[in-house]
Amino acid sequence: MMRFRYILFILLISSSIFAQKTKTPQLREVSEDDGIAVIIKHLPSWEQVQSNAKLIDNAKDLRKLYPNSSLVDLVKFDGGTEGVSADYEQGKLLLIEFTNPQLAAESDETFKQFLTSTPQSEQISYRRIGNYAAFVFNSPNEATANGLLDQIEYQKVVRWLGEDPYWYAKAEKAYLNTTGDMLLSTMLAVVGGIGGAVLLGGGFGFLIYYLRKRRRTGAFAFSDAGGLTRLNLDELSDGIPNKLLGK
């Protein structure tokens, strides 16, 4: 009898632990490169705010971060919905990512109706961006909040389980981009080479001309005309004493 109670007690403890683990969401997407949650990298200037960013996967944690806002009570963490909160100079940004467009659209309507019908004691700016619901709290004005929201881009990678049906279009696009870059690089290299050759050749030629002219100017003219008149055809006799010219 005691053995049976002991086994039953162990089973109850194991079931409770299993139930707690199943309540904890394990759907958070993590970058394979550095182990950072992908949603953090979707924040504007995420490297600067990474240290103060808070990941959220349940309503209780969200309420702790925004205790004075009743809007956050409308966020439903169903089917792997998760979020992140970070502080900026423009305000406090809350980014909620839904797992599909249907949840995002339904939540979008709920948020808009709430913001339209309920007066707020604080400045809240909201925008749906793809499957994101982005909020800016305590922003000085709407323009400042919109500037922060404009920096958010919905980034989602679609992976095909089988062969990608769009592989040919992607390969063609990559080929065109590569070919265009190669042609541009070739043209720049040719133009740069010609320009460099012209400048280098011109500079080198001018240097040789200058050195030869300087040496020729300092040289004495020679004449063995025997007192005859000499034509200064090579312009080397100007300024030379007459006795050196045989005059």
XYZ file of N, CA and C in Angstrom:
741
model
N 0.832 -1.209 0.000
C 0.000 0.000 0.000
C 0.870 1.265 0.000
N 1.893 1.235 0.837
C 2.796 2.384 0.903
C 3.526 2.578 -0.421
N 3.880 1.469 -1.051
C 4.579 1.556 -2.331
C 3.671 2.169 -3.402
N 2.408 1.809 -3.359
C 1.466 2.353 -4.325
C 1.296 3.859 -4.140
N 1.204 4.303 -2.878
C 1.078 5.734 -2.597
C 2.344 6.481 -3.042
N 3.471 5.851 -2.842
C 4.731 6.487 -3.241
C 4.788 6.669 -4.755
N 4.382 5.636 -5.483
C 4.370 5.722 -6.948
C 3.365 6.769 -7.413
N 2.181 6.804 -6.761
C 1.174 7.793 -7.128
C 1.668 9.209 -6.864
N 2.395 9.413 -5.779
C 2.938 10.732 -5.440
C 3.951 11.184 -6.495
N 4.804 10.261 -6.932
C 5.800 10.595 -7.964
C 5.116 10.954 -9.272
N 4.049 10.223 -9.621
C 3.329 10.513 -10.859
C 2.678 11.880 -10.824
N 2.124 12.262 -9.667
C 1.493 13.578 -9.534
C 2.511 14.691 -9.682
N 3.673 14.526 -9.072
C 4.722 15.547 -9.182
C 5.209 15.667 -10.623
N 5.394 14.515 -11.284
C 5.869 14.531 -12.674
C 4.860 15.189 -13.592
N 3.569 14.912 -13.378
C 2.543 15.519 -14.221
C 2.465 17.020 -14.027
N 2.649 17.494 -12.778
C 2.610 18.938 -12.524
C 3.793 19.644 -13.165
N 4.964 19.007 -13.098
C 6.144 19.603 -13.740
C 5.970 19.645 -15.243
N 5.423 18.589 -15.809
C 5.189 18.555 -17.252
C 4.185 19.608 -17.675
N 3.147 19.802 -16.842
C 2.141 20.811 -17.161
C 2.734 22.204 -17.138
N 3.639 22.473 -16.192
C 4.274 23.788 -16.132
C 5.165 24.017 -17.344
N 5.855 22.983 -17.775
C 6.736 23.136 -18.936
C 5.936 23.365 -20.205
N 4.784 22.726 -20.303
C 3.981 22.919 -21.508
C 3.361 24.295 -21.559
N 3.207 24.951 -20.417
C 2.673 26.309 -20.414
C 3.711 27.326 -20.862
N 4.968 26.980 -20.724
C 6.034 27.907 -21.118
C 6.252 27.825 -22.618
N 6.058 28.906 -23.350
C 6.204 28.856 -24.801
C 7.646 28.600 -25.208
N 7.839 27.730 -26.171
C 9.170 27.405 -26.672
C 9.291 27.723 -28.158
N 8.467 28.662 -28.626
C 8.416 28.960 -30.045
C 9.281 30.151 -30.428
N 10.028 30.701 -29.488
C 10.820 31.884 -29.784
C 11.910 31.559 -30.793
N 11.962 32.363 -31.841
C 12.937 32.157 -32.902
C 14.250 32.825 -32.525
N 15.324 32.053 -32.575
C 16.643 32.527 -32.164
C 17.577 32.459 -33.359
N 18.415 33.485 -33.494
C 19.380 33.519 -34.594
C 20.414 32.417 -34.412
N 20.721 31.724 -35.486
C 21.704 30.646 -35.426
C 23.128 31.176 -35.325
N 23.339 32.422 -35.700
C 24.696 32.982 -35.705
C 25.176 33.351 -34.308
N 24.327 34.060 -33.546
C 24.757 34.567 -32.239
C 23.812 34.218 -31.108
N 22.727 33.488 -31.369
C 21.818 33.082 -30.313
C 20.894 34.181 -29.810
N 20.838 35.318 -30.491
C 19.973 36.426 -30.088
C 18.591 36.221 -30.694
N 17.550 36.505 -29.912
C 16.186 36.378 -30.413
C 16.014 37.246 -31.653
N 15.404 36.665 -32.688
C 15.283 37.357 -33.968
C 14.453 38.624 -33.833
N 13.439 38.601 -32.996
C 12.573 39.772 -32.867
C 13.342 40.975 -32.330
N 14.387 40.741 -31.543
C 15.213 41.851 -31.053
C 15.932 42.515 -32.220
N 16.384 41.712 -33.190
C 17.092 42.263 -34.338
C 16.175 43.037 -35.275
N 14.858 42.932 -35.069
C 13.917 43.697 -35.885
C 13.640 45.073 -35.297
N 14.211 45.360 -34.134
C 14.070 46.689 -33.543
C 14.945 47.696 -34.284
N 14.540 48.949 -34.339
C 15.408 49.976 -34.937
C 16.696 50.134 -34.123
N 17.836 50.110 -34.807
C 19.143 50.249 -34.154
C 19.251 49.278 -32.983
N 18.997 48.011 -33.268
C 18.891 47.019 -32.192
C 20.204 46.835 -31.423
N 21.342 47.100 -32.075
C 22.604 46.947 -31.357
C 22.708 47.909 -30.184
N 22.148 49.129 -30.350
C 22.232 50.132 -29.288
C 21.242 49.866 -28.148
N 20.108 49.230 -28.449
C 19.072 49.020 -27.422
C 19.008 47.578 -26.955
N 19.915 46.753 -27.421
C 19.870 45.337 -27.064
C 19.974 45.132 -25.555
N 20.771 45.954 -24.898
C 20.985 45.773 -23.459
C 19.729 46.038 -22.639
N 18.855 46.947 -23.099
C 17.641 47.243 -22.318
C 16.382 46.611 -22.904
N 16.520 45.804 -23.973
C 15.359 45.173 -24.591
C 14.836 44.056 -23.697
N 13.501 43.944 -23.576
C 12.846 42.932 -22.757
C 11.956 42.068 -23.640
N 12.212 40.758 -23.630
C 11.384 39.823 -24.385
C 10.113 39.510 -23.596
N 9.000 39.362 -24.310
C 7.700 39.155 -23.671
C 6.998 38.009 -24.389
N 6.487 37.054 -23.609
C 5.726 35.961 -24.193
C 4.460 35.640 -23.398
N 4.084 36.521 -22.494
C 2.847 36.306 -21.743
C 2.306 37.643 -21.262
N 1.015 37.644 -20.929
C 0.341 38.883 -20.541
C 0.838 39.416 -19.207
N 1.255 38.546 -18.319
C 1.723 38.988 -16.999
C 2.982 39.839 -17.113
N 3.958 39.373 -17.895
C 5.188 40.154 -18.075
C 4.909 41.471 -18.796
N 3.966 41.451 -19.731
C 3.623 42.674 -20.451
C 2.988 43.686 -19.516
N 2.145 43.226 -18.609
C 1.507 44.119 -17.645
C 2.533 44.733 -16.705
N 3.578 43.994 -16.348
C 4.620 44.544 -15.472
C 5.379 45.675 -16.159
N 5.596 45.536 -17.453
C 6.340 46.564 -18.173
C 5.496 47.798 -18.450
N 4.168 47.618 -18.586
C 3.258 48.737 -18.882
C 2.095 48.720 -17.894
N 2.369 49.033 -16.630
C 1.322 48.927 -15.600
C 0.222 49.977 -15.723
N 0.497 51.088 -16.398
C -0.474 52.190 -16.463
C -1.270 52.222 -17.757
N -1.093 51.228 -18.593
C -1.789 51.223 -19.869
C -2.769 50.052 -19.930
N -4.020 50.359 -20.202
C -5.033 49.311 -20.361
C -5.020 48.717 -21.763
N -4.282 49.344 -22.678
C -4.209 48.841 -24.038
C -3.532 47.487 -24.103
N -2.525 47.268 -23.260
C -1.760 46.018 -23.322
C -2.605 44.816 -22.923
N -3.737 45.044 -22.249
C -4.604 43.927 -21.886
C -5.257 43.293 -23.108
N -5.238 43.990 -24.226
C -5.855 43.467 -25.442
C -4.924 42.544 -26.220
N -3.660 42.510 -25.847
C -2.704 41.654 -26.548
C -2.901 40.210 -26.096
N -3.153 39.321 -27.043
C -3.369 37.905 -26.754
C -2.158 37.111 -27.240
N -1.546 36.409 -26.301
C -0.361 35.614 -26.639
C -0.791 34.188 -26.985
N -1.431 34.067 -28.138
C -1.931 32.768 -28.602
C -1.087 32.269 -29.764
N -0.855 30.969 -29.782
C -0.181 30.350 -30.914
C 1.231 30.796 -31.159
N 1.940 31.199 -30.108
C 3.334 31.597 -30.274
C 3.562 33.082 -30.441
N 2.547 33.904 -30.205
C 2.732 35.361 -30.265
C 3.766 35.788 -29.234
N 4.655 36.646 -29.619
C 5.691 37.139 -28.719
C 5.963 38.596 -28.998
N 6.683 39.227 -28.092
C 6.956 40.649 -28.247
C 8.272 41.049 -27.616
N 8.622 42.306 -27.824
C 9.837 42.859 -27.247
C 9.588 44.330 -26.965
N 10.167 44.814 -25.887
C 10.020 46.215 -25.494
C 11.402 46.824 -25.317
N 11.573 48.062 -25.770
C 12.863 48.747 -25.665
C 12.628 50.238 -25.514
N 13.546 50.894 -24.836
C 13.460 52.331 -24.592
C 14.289 53.096 -25.616
N 13.692 54.135 -26.180
C 14.357 55.021 -27.139
C 14.189 56.466 -26.674
N 14.950 57.347 -27.274
C 14.775 58.770 -26.983
C 13.408 59.254 -27.444
N 12.871 58.643 -28.499
C 11.567 59.045 -29.030
C 10.407 58.512 -28.199
N 10.662 57.547 -27.328
C 9.612 56.950 -26.517
C 9.913 55.489 -26.238
N 8.948 54.817 -25.643
C 9.085 53.404 -25.308
C 8.393 52.585 -26.381
N 9.162 51.724 -27.064
C 8.642 50.968 -28.196
C 8.255 49.565 -27.760
N 7.044 49.157 -28.142
C 6.561 47.795 -27.919
C 6.268 47.176 -29.276
N 6.931 46.054 -29.561
C 6.763 45.372 -30.839
C 6.207 43.979 -30.573
N 4.996 43.716 -31.075
C 4.338 42.419 -30.925
C 4.323 41.725 -32.282
N 4.780 40.475 -32.317
C 4.784 39.712 -33.563
C 3.765 38.577 -33.471
N 2.812 38.567 -34.394
C 1.826 37.501 -34.483
C 2.319 36.464 -35.494
N 1.863 35.229 -35.314
C 2.377 34.134 -36.127
C 1.736 34.038 -37.505
N 0.615 34.725 -37.714
C -0.037 34.654 -39.024
C -0.790 35.951 -39.290
N -1.116 36.230 -40.545
C -1.810 37.476 -40.889
C -3.206 37.580 -40.289
N -3.875 36.453 -40.061
C -5.223 36.502 -39.502
C -5.216 37.095 -38.095
N -4.318 36.582 -37.239
C -4.205 37.133 -35.887
C -3.795 38.597 -35.911
N -2.894 38.940 -36.815
C -2.450 40.328 -36.924
C -3.600 41.237 -37.338
N -4.430 40.789 -38.284
C -5.554 41.604 -38.751
C -6.610 41.759 -37.663
N -6.931 40.670 -36.968
C -7.925 40.748 -35.888
C -7.462 41.672 -34.764
N -6.219 41.531 -34.377
C -5.680 42.393 -33.314
C -5.605 43.839 -33.774
N -5.312 44.045 -35.049
C -5.240 45.402 -35.594
C -6.578 46.113 -35.437
N -7.668 45.437 -35.775
C -8.999 46.032 -35.618
C -9.299 46.322 -34.157
N -8.935 45.402 -33.266
C -9.183 45.602 -31.836
C -8.425 46.805 -31.307
N -7.147 46.921 -31.685
C -6.333 48.042 -31.209
C -6.871 49.377 -31.730
N -7.248 49.420 -32.999
C -7.751 50.668 -33.575
C -9.051 51.109 -32.917
N -9.955 50.168 -32.694
C -11.220 50.514 -32.034
C -10.982 51.023 -30.624
N -10.049 50.401 -29.916
C -9.763 50.826 -28.548
C -9.168 52.232 -28.525
N -8.202 52.490 -29.391
C -7.556 53.801 -29.410
C -8.518 54.894 -29.863
N -9.483 54.535 -30.710
C -10.452 55.524 -31.187
C -11.507 55.850 -30.146
N -11.941 54.838 -29.408
C -13.068 55.011 -28.492
C -12.664 55.306 -27.060
N -11.410 55.021 -26.700
C -10.996 55.173 -25.306
C -9.988 56.307 -25.182
N -10.282 57.318 -24.364
C -9.298 58.398 -24.148
C -8.105 57.878 -23.360
N -6.933 58.320 -23.756
C -5.705 57.851 -23.132
C -5.064 58.972 -22.322
N -4.521 58.573 -21.185
C -3.816 59.545 -20.341
C -2.381 59.757 -20.803
N -1.919 58.939 -21.743
C -0.560 59.060 -22.256
C -0.585 59.002 -23.778
N 0.470 59.546 -24.384
C 0.569 59.552 -25.839
C 0.929 58.160 -26.332
N 0.043 57.563 -27.163
C 0.282 56.238 -27.732
C 0.129 56.320 -29.247
N 1.145 55.877 -29.952
C 1.093 55.794 -31.409
C 1.144 54.328 -31.796
N 0.292 53.962 -32.751
C 0.196 52.554 -33.143
C 0.228 52.421 -34.655
N 0.843 51.304 -35.121
C 0.856 51.010 -36.546
C 1.024 49.501 -36.734
N 0.266 48.964 -37.684
C 0.476 47.565 -38.063
C 1.479 47.521 -39.201
N 2.516 46.680 -39.038
C 3.564 46.529 -40.035
C 3.713 45.034 -40.307
N 3.104 44.563 -41.393
C 3.113 43.128 -41.651
C 2.381 42.394 -40.551
N 3.032 41.434 -39.940
C 2.465 40.711 -38.799
C 2.864 41.339 -37.471
N 3.434 42.537 -37.526
C 3.815 43.248 -36.312
C 2.713 44.218 -35.893
N 2.578 44.362 -34.585
C 1.813 45.458 -34.008
C 2.817 46.311 -33.242
N 3.056 47.515 -33.707
C 4.087 48.381 -33.138
C 3.437 49.546 -32.397
N 3.856 49.763 -31.152
C 3.329 50.834 -30.315
C 4.486 51.693 -29.819
N 4.264 52.988 -29.745
C 5.219 53.913 -29.139
C 4.497 54.646 -28.023
N 4.970 54.474 -26.791
C 4.370 55.084 -25.616
C 5.190 56.293 -25.181
N 4.472 57.287 -24.676
C 5.104 58.479 -24.075
C 6.027 59.199 -25.044
N 5.625 59.273 -26.292
C 6.395 60.041 -27.258
C 6.024 61.516 -27.163
N 6.967 62.439 -27.400
C 6.644 63.870 -27.296
C 5.524 64.303 -28.239
N 5.510 63.747 -29.448
C 4.489 64.117 -30.412
C 4.350 63.004 -31.448
N 3.345 63.124 -32.290
C 3.041 62.096 -33.274
C 4.144 61.974 -34.326
N 4.714 63.105 -34.733
C 5.759 63.069 -35.757
C 6.992 62.318 -35.257
N 7.356 62.525 -34.018
C 8.510 61.824 -33.451
C 8.263 60.326 -33.384
N 7.057 59.947 -32.962
C 6.708 58.532 -32.888
C 6.709 57.893 -34.276
N 6.166 58.593 -35.269
C 6.139 58.056 -36.628
C 7.545 57.883 -37.191
N 8.448 58.769 -36.812
C 9.834 58.627 -37.250
C 10.451 57.337 -36.742
N 10.094 56.957 -35.515
C 10.596 55.697 -34.966
C 9.918 54.498 -35.624
N 8.621 54.602 -35.860
C 7.879 53.505 -36.488
C 8.313 53.292 -37.933
N 8.729 54.355 -38.598
C 9.173 54.232 -39.989
C 10.429 53.371 -40.129
N 11.166 53.204 -39.052
C 12.403 52.431 -39.107
C 12.174 50.926 -38.952
N 10.935 50.536 -38.685
C 10.621 49.120 -38.487
C 10.214 48.513 -39.821
N 10.790 47.389 -40.162
C 10.448 46.661 -41.376
C 10.089 45.232 -40.999
N 8.992 44.756 -41.593
C 8.604 43.368 -41.324
C 9.531 42.451 -42.089
N 10.233 41.589 -41.371
C 11.225 40.699 -41.959
C 10.891 39.266 -41.581
N 10.497 38.516 -42.581
C 10.175 37.118 -42.343
C 10.713 36.293 -43.499
N 11.405 35.216 -43.190
C 11.987 34.344 -44.202
C 11.077 33.138 -44.395
N 10.694 32.884 -45.633
C 9.860 31.728 -45.966
C 10.760 30.612 -46.467
N 10.682 29.468 -45.827
C 11.481 28.313 -46.223
C 10.560 27.235 -46.780
N 10.862 26.779 -47.984
C 10.056 25.737 -48.621
C 10.531 24.374 -48.140
N 9.570 23.510 -47.822
C 9.922 22.164 -47.388
C 10.476 21.347 -48.556
N 9.975 21.587 -49.740
C 10.469 20.895 -50.920
C 11.280 21.842 -51.784
N 11.199 21.654 -53.083
C 11.922 22.512 -54.012
C 11.236 23.864 -54.129
N 12.009 24.902 -54.084
C 11.470 26.251 -54.193
C 10.910 26.453 -55.598
N 9.611 26.756 -55.747
C 9.047 26.930 -57.097
C 9.537 28.190 -57.796
N 10.156 29.088 -57.041
C 10.611 30.350 -57.634
C 12.129 30.380 -57.804
N 12.748 29.194 -57.819
C 14.207 29.172 -57.869
C 14.730 29.754 -59.175
N 14.016 29.513 -60.296
C 14.507 30.007 -61.581
C 14.483 31.535 -61.625
N 13.380 32.124 -61.120
C 13.288 33.593 -61.106
C 14.360 34.190 -60.205
N 14.612 33.559 -59.060
C 15.651 34.056 -58.162
C 17.030 33.926 -58.788
N 17.261 32.768 -59.462
C 18.562 32.577 -60.110
C 18.772 33.574 -61.240
N 17.699 33.841 -61.996
C 17.797 34.811 -63.088
C 18.075 36.212 -62.556
N 17.403 36.567 -61.474
C 17.628 37.883 -60.868
C 19.049 38.008 -60.342
N 19.527 36.938 -59.694
C 20.895 36.961 -59.170
C 21.908 37.059 -60.308
N 21.620 36.360 -61.434
C 22.526 36.420 -62.588
C 22.580 37.829 -63.177
N 21.404 38.454 -63.309
C 21.371 39.812 -63.858
C 22.102 40.793 -62.953
N 21.875 40.652 -61.645
C 22.553 41.552 -60.703
C 24.065 41.351 -60.753
N 24.484 40.069 -60.805
C 25.919 39.787 -60.846
C 26.543 40.299 -62.141
N 25.827 40.076 -63.264
C 26.345 40.540 -64.553
C 26.442 42.062 -64.599
N 25.407 42.725 -64.095
C 25.445 44.187 -64.066
C 26.580 44.722 -63.217
N 26.782 44.114 -62.046
C 27.894 44.541 -61.188
C 29.240 44.295 -61.861
N 29.361 43.163 -62.569
C 30.622 42.849 -63.238
C 30.912 43.838 -64.363
N 29.870 44.174 -65.156
C 30.067 45.142 -66.232
C 30.443 46.506 -65.687
N 29.771 46.915 -64.624
C 30.092 48.209 -64.024
C 31.508 48.229 -63.485
N 31.904 47.143 -62.816
C 33.266 47.071 -62.283
C 34.303 47.087 -63.401
N 33.990 46.382 -64.499
C 34.923 46.354 -65.638
C 35.078 47.734 -66.257
N 33.950 48.431 -66.450
C 34.010 49.773 -67.028
C 34.785 50.725 -66.135
N 34.533 50.649 -64.843
C 35.279 51.519 -63.924
C 36.771 51.208 -63.945
N 37.101 49.908 -64.048
C 38.515 49.535 -64.087
C 39.180 50.033 -65.366
N 38.474 49.906 -66.505
C 39.042 50.368 -67.783
C 39.225 51.879 -67.774
N 38.178 52.596 -67.382
C 38.268 54.060 -67.354
C 39.335 54.515 -66.372
N 39.370 53.872 -65.215
C 40.401 54.235 -64.247
C 41.793 53.945 -64.740
N 41.971 52.792 -65.457
C 43.287 52.465 -65.997
C 43.734 53.448 -67.061
N 42.802 53.816 -67.965
C 43.150 54.790 -69.011
C 43.489 56.142 -68.396
N 42.645 56.578 -67.461
C 42.913 57.861 -66.817
C 44.226 57.862 -66.064
N 44.504 56.763 -65.353
C 45.769 56.682 -64.635
C 46.964 56.674 -65.562
N 46.822 55.953 -66.701
C 47.924 55.910 -67.667
C 48.190 57.287 -68.272
N 47.110 58.025 -68.597
C 47.266 59.370 -69.167
C 47.950 60.297 -68.166
N 47.500 60.254 -66.934
C 48.093 61.136 -65.927
C 49.540 60.768 -65.649
N 49.789 59.455 -65.517
C 51.158 59.029 -65.243
C 52.082 59.324 -66.417
N 51.606 59.028 -67.646
C 52.441 59.307 -68.825
C 52.680 60.782 -69.024
N 51.630 61.600 -68.834
C 51.798 63.041 -68.971
C 52.761 63.608 -67.950
N 52.624 63.145 -66.703
C 53.531 63.638 -65.671
C 54.978 63.221 -65.920
N 55.157 61.963 -66.337
C 56.507 61.477 -66.611
C 57.125 62.191 -67.823
N 56.311 62.433 -68.866
C 56.812 63.143 -70.047
C 57.188 64.578 -69.732
N 56.343 65.249 -68.919
C 56.659 66.623 -68.546
C 57.942 66.693 -67.734
N 58.154 65.698 -66.861
C 59.372 65.684 -66.063
C 60.608 65.519 -66.944
N 60.531 64.624 -67.921
C 61.670 64.440 -68.834
C 61.928 65.708 -69.646
N 60.851 66.327 -70.151
C 61.007 67.574 -70.924
C 61.639 68.665 -70.081
N 61.187 68.784 -68.831
C 61.720 69.825 -67.954
C 63.196 69.595 -67.678
N 63.590 68.368 -67.407
C 64.998 68.082 -67.114
C 65.875 68.323 -68.332
N 65.440 67.932 -69.508
C 66.234 68.157 -70.714
C 66.347 69.635 -71.055
N 65.239 70.354 -70.865
C 65.293 71.793 -71.150
C 66.237 72.499 -70.194
N 66.229 72.079 -68.955
C 67.122 72.697 -67.969
C 68.580 72.408 -68.302
N 68.877 71.182 -68.710
C 70.257 70.848 -69.067
C 70.694 71.568 -70.331
N 69.788 71.731 -71.306
C 70.128 72.405 -72.548
C 70.359 73.888 -72.335
N 69.571 74.472 -71.415
C 69.736 75.908 -71.140
C 71.099 76.205 -70.512
N 71.583 75.331 -69.693
C 72.867 75.570 -69.023
C 74.085 75.192 -69.848
N 73.921 74.623 -71.059
C 75.059 74.177 -71.870
C 75.583 75.324 -72.738
N 76.936 75.331 -73.047
C 77.551 76.318 -73.944
C 77.416 75.848 -75.386
N 77.120 76.809 -76.247
C 77.014 76.487 -77.684
C 78.407 76.368 -78.300
N 78.557 75.553 -79.309
C 79.837 75.366 -79.985
C 79.675 75.681 -81.467
N 80.672 76.403 -82.021
C 80.626 76.732 -83.443
C 82.037 76.703 -84.022
N 82.177 76.101 -85.168
C 83.462 76.119 -85.885
C 83.278 76.760 -87.251
N 82.431 77.802 -87.283
C 82.125 78.442 -88.572
C 83.308 79.245 -89.113
N 84.355 79.487 -88.300
C 85.542 80.214 -88.782
C 85.242 81.658 -89.085
N 84.449 82.312 -88.292
C 84.143 83.715 -88.487
C 82.983 83.970 -89.393
N 82.412 82.908 -89.964
C 81.257 83.092 -90.825
C 80.007 83.351 -90.006
N 79.041 83.872 -90.675
C 77.783 84.135 -89.985
C 77.039 82.807 -89.745
N 76.559 82.637 -88.564
C 75.887 81.372 -88.189
C 74.423 81.651 -87.889
N 73.619 80.861 -88.507
C 72.187 80.976 -88.234
C 71.850 80.232 -86.953
N 71.119 80.906 -86.091
C 70.734 80.312 -84.807
C 69.432 79.520 -84.996
N 69.516 78.403 -85.729
C 68.319 77.614 -86.027
C 67.861 76.780 -84.822
N 68.794 76.374 -84.009
C 68.414 75.532 -82.866
C 68.220 76.326 -81.593
N 68.303 77.682 -81.697
C 68.076 78.586 -80.568
C 68.982 78.269 -79.389
N 70.195 77.812 -79.681
C 71.148 77.521 -78.619
C 72.218 78.599 -78.490
N 72.176 79.620 -79.410
C 73.253 80.609 -79.430
C 72.872 81.905 -78.748
N 71.605 82.039 -78.304
C 71.186 83.288 -77.667
C 71.896 83.446 -76.339
N 72.417 84.633 -76.101
C 73.030 84.937 -74.821
C 74.446 84.395 -74.696
N 75.038 83.779 -75.762
C 76.378 83.222 -75.690
C 77.365 84.316 -76.129
N 78.475 84.500 -75.443
C 79.444 85.535 -75.837
C 79.911 85.326 -77.263
N 80.180 86.468 -77.972
C 80.570 86.421 -79.377
C 81.897 85.697 -79.598
N 82.777 85.801 -78.612
C 84.070 85.157 -78.808
C 83.930 83.641 -78.834
N 82.851 83.145 -78.184
C 82.653 81.709 -78.232
C 82.014 81.284 -79.559
N 81.379 82.256 -80.238
C 80.745 81.958 -81.502
C 81.674 82.263 -82.690
N 82.901 82.724 -82.422
C 83.830 83.016 -83.506
C 83.623 84.367 -84.108
N 82.925 85.277 -83.385
C 82.708 86.630 -83.907
C 83.656 87.577 -83.267
